[in-house]
C-alpha positions as CSV (number, residue, x, y, z in Angstrom):
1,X,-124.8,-7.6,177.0
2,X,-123.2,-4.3,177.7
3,X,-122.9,-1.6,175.9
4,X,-119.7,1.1,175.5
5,X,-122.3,3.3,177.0
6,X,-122.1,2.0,180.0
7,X,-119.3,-0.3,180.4
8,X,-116.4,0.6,182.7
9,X,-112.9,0.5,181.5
10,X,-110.9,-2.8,182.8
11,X,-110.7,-2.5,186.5
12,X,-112.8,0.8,187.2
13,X,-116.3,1.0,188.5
14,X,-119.3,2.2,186.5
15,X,-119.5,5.9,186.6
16,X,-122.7,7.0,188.3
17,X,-124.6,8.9,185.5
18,X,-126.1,12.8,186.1
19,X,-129.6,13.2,185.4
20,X,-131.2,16.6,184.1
21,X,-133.6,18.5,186.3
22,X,-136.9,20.1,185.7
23,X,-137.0,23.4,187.5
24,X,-134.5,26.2,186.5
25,X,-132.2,25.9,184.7
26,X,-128.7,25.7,186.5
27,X,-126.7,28.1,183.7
28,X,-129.4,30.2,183.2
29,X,-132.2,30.1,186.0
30,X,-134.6,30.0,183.2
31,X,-137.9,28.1,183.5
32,X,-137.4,24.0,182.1
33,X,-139.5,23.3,178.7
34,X,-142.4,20.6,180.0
35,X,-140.7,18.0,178.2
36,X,-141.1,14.1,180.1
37,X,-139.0,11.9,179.5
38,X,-141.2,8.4,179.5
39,X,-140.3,5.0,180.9
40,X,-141.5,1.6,179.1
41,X,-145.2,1.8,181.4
42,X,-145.7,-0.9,184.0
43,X,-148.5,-3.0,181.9
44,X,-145.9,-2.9,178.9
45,X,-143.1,-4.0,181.1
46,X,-145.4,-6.7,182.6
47,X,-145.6,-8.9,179.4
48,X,-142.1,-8.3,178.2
49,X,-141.0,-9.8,181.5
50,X,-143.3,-12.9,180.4
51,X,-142.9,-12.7,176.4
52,X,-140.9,-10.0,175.5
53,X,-141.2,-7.9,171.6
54,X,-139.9,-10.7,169.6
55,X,-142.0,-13.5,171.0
56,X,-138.8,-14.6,173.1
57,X,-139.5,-15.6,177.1
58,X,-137.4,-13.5,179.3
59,X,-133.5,-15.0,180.9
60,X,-133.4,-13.1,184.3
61,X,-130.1,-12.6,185.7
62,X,-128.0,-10.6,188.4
63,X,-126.0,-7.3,187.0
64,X,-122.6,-8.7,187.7
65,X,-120.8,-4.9,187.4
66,X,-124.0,-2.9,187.3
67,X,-124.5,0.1,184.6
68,X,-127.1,-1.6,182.7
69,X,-129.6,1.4,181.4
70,X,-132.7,0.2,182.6
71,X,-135.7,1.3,181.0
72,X,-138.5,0.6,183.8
73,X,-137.3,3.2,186.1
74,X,-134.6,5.2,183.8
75,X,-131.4,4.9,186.2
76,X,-128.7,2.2,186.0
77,X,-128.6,-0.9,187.3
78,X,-126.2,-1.6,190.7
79,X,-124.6,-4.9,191.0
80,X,-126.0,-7.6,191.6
81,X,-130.1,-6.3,190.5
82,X,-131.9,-9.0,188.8
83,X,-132.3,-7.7,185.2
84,X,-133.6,-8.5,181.9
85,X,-132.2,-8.1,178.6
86,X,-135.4,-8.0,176.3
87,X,-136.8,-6.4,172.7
88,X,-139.1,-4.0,172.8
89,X,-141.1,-2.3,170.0
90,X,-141.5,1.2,171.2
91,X,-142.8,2.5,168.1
92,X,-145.8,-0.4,167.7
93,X,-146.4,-0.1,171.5
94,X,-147.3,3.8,171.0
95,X,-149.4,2.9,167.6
96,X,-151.1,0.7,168.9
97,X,-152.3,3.3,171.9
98,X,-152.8,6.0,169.5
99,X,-154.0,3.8,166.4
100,X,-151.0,4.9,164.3
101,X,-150.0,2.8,161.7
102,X,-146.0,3.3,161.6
103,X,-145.8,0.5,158.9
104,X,-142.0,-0.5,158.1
105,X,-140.7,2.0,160.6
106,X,-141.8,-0.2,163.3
107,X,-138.8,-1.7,164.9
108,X,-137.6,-3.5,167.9
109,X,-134.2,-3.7,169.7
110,X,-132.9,-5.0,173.1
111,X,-133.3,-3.2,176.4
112,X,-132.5,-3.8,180.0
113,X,-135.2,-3.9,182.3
114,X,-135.2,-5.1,186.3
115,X,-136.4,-8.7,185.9
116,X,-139.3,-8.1,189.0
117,X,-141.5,-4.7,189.5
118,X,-139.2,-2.0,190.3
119,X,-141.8,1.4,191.1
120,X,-140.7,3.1,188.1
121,X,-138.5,6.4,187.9
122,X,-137.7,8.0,191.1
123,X,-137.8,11.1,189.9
124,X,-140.1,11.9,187.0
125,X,-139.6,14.4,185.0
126,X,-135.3,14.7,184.9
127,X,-133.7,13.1,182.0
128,X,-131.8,9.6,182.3
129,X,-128.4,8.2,181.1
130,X,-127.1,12.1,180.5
131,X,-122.9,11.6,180.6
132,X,-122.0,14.8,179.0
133,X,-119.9,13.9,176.0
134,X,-122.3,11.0,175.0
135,X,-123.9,11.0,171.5
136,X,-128.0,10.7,171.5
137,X,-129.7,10.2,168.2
138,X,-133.0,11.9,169.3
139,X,-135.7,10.7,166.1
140,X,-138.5,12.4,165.5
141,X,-142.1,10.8,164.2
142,X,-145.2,12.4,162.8
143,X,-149.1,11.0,164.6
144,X,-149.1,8.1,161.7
145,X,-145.7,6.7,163.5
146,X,-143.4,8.4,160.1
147,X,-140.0,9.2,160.7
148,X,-140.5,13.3,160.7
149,X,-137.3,13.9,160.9
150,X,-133.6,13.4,163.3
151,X,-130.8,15.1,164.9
152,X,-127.8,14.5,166.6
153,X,-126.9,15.9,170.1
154,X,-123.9,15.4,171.8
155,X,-124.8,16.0,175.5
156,X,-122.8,19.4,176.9
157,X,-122.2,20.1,180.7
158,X,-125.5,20.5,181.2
159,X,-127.3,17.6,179.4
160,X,-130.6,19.1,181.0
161,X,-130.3,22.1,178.7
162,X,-129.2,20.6,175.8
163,X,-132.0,18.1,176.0
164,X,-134.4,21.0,176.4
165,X,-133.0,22.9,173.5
166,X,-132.7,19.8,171.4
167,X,-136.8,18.8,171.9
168,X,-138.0,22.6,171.9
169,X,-136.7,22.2,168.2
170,X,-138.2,19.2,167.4
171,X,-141.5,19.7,168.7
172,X,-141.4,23.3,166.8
173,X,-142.5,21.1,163.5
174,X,-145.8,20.9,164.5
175,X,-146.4,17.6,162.3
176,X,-143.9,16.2,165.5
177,X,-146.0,14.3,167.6
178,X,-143.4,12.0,169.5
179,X,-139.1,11.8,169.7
180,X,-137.4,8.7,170.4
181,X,-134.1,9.5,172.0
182,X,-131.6,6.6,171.5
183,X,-127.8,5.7,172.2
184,X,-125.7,6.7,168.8
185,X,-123.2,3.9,169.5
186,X,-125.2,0.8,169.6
187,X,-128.6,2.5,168.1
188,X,-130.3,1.5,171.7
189,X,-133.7,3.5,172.4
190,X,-133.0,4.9,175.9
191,X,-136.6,6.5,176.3
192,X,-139.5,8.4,174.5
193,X,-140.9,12.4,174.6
194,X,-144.3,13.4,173.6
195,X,-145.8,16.3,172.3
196,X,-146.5,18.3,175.8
């Protein structure tokens, strides 16, 4: 299952996607906000590639185009890497770490993952999946796991800055204690920010 995100058009390869920076900023030379943006963590990723979110066992396959936004290391999958296509709950995962109780806004939606451990992101720190053009929902939620509030980005030239701008507001609401940034087409949670 692909997403428009990320598939090619008939015949063309998968664009390689830009990822933001930490560091200065490129239009500015400004400082970066300390914003992380955080893969699914390795124990997590370890039962979903056994049982994933929705009690399902996981179907390991090969990427046959690659593109796939994977969420254990925040890059996209080349062709041929054995992935997973699993649901995941990042919402309940946080609660239960922080003893939130985000009642009915607790959800769960599919997400590609390498199918074997993969080291995690490569770069820590810079922000994944960051075509400029492409919509992000980024969703904010208060400590109890309450949606706190939304807003929609479209990524500009530098997705880095946007990002930066886009979470300094968020996390301005000081009830903000976490945003889940998510794909706007198919509603897909790319990856989560915490309070610094």
């Amino acid at each position: 299952m692909r997403t428009a995100e990320t598939s090619p058009a008939p015949g063309a390869s998968p664009a390689p996607e830009a990822a933001g920076t930490t560091g200065a900023s490129p239009a500015t030379g400004t400082p970066r906000a300390p914003y992380t943006p955080r893969a699914i963590p390795p124990d997590v990723l370890a039962r979903l590639r056994v049982v994933d979110d929705a009690g399902r066992s996981c179907v390991p396959y090969a990427a046959t185009e690659g593109g796939e936004p994977l969420r254990c290391c925040l890059r996209s999958a080349g062709s041929g890497e054995r992935i997973a296509l699993v649901s995941y709950a990042p919402l309940r995962r946080w609660a239960a770490e922080t003893g939130a109780e985000p009642g009915a806004y607790d959800e769960q939606g599919p997400v590609f993952v390498h199918a074997g451990e993969c080291g995690g992101p490569a770069r820590p720190g810079e922000y994944p999946f960051t075509r400029p053009g492409a919509l992000r929902a980024l969703r904010r939620y208060d400590a109890e796991g309450r949606i706190a509030g939304g807003r929609l980005l479209e990524l500009p030239e530098d997705p880095a800055e946007g990002f930066d701008r886009a979470l300094a507001e968020a996390f301005e609401d000081p009830a903000v204690a976490l945003v889940h940034v998510r794909a706007v087409e198919y509603g897909c949670f790319h990856f989560e920010v915490r309070r610094p």
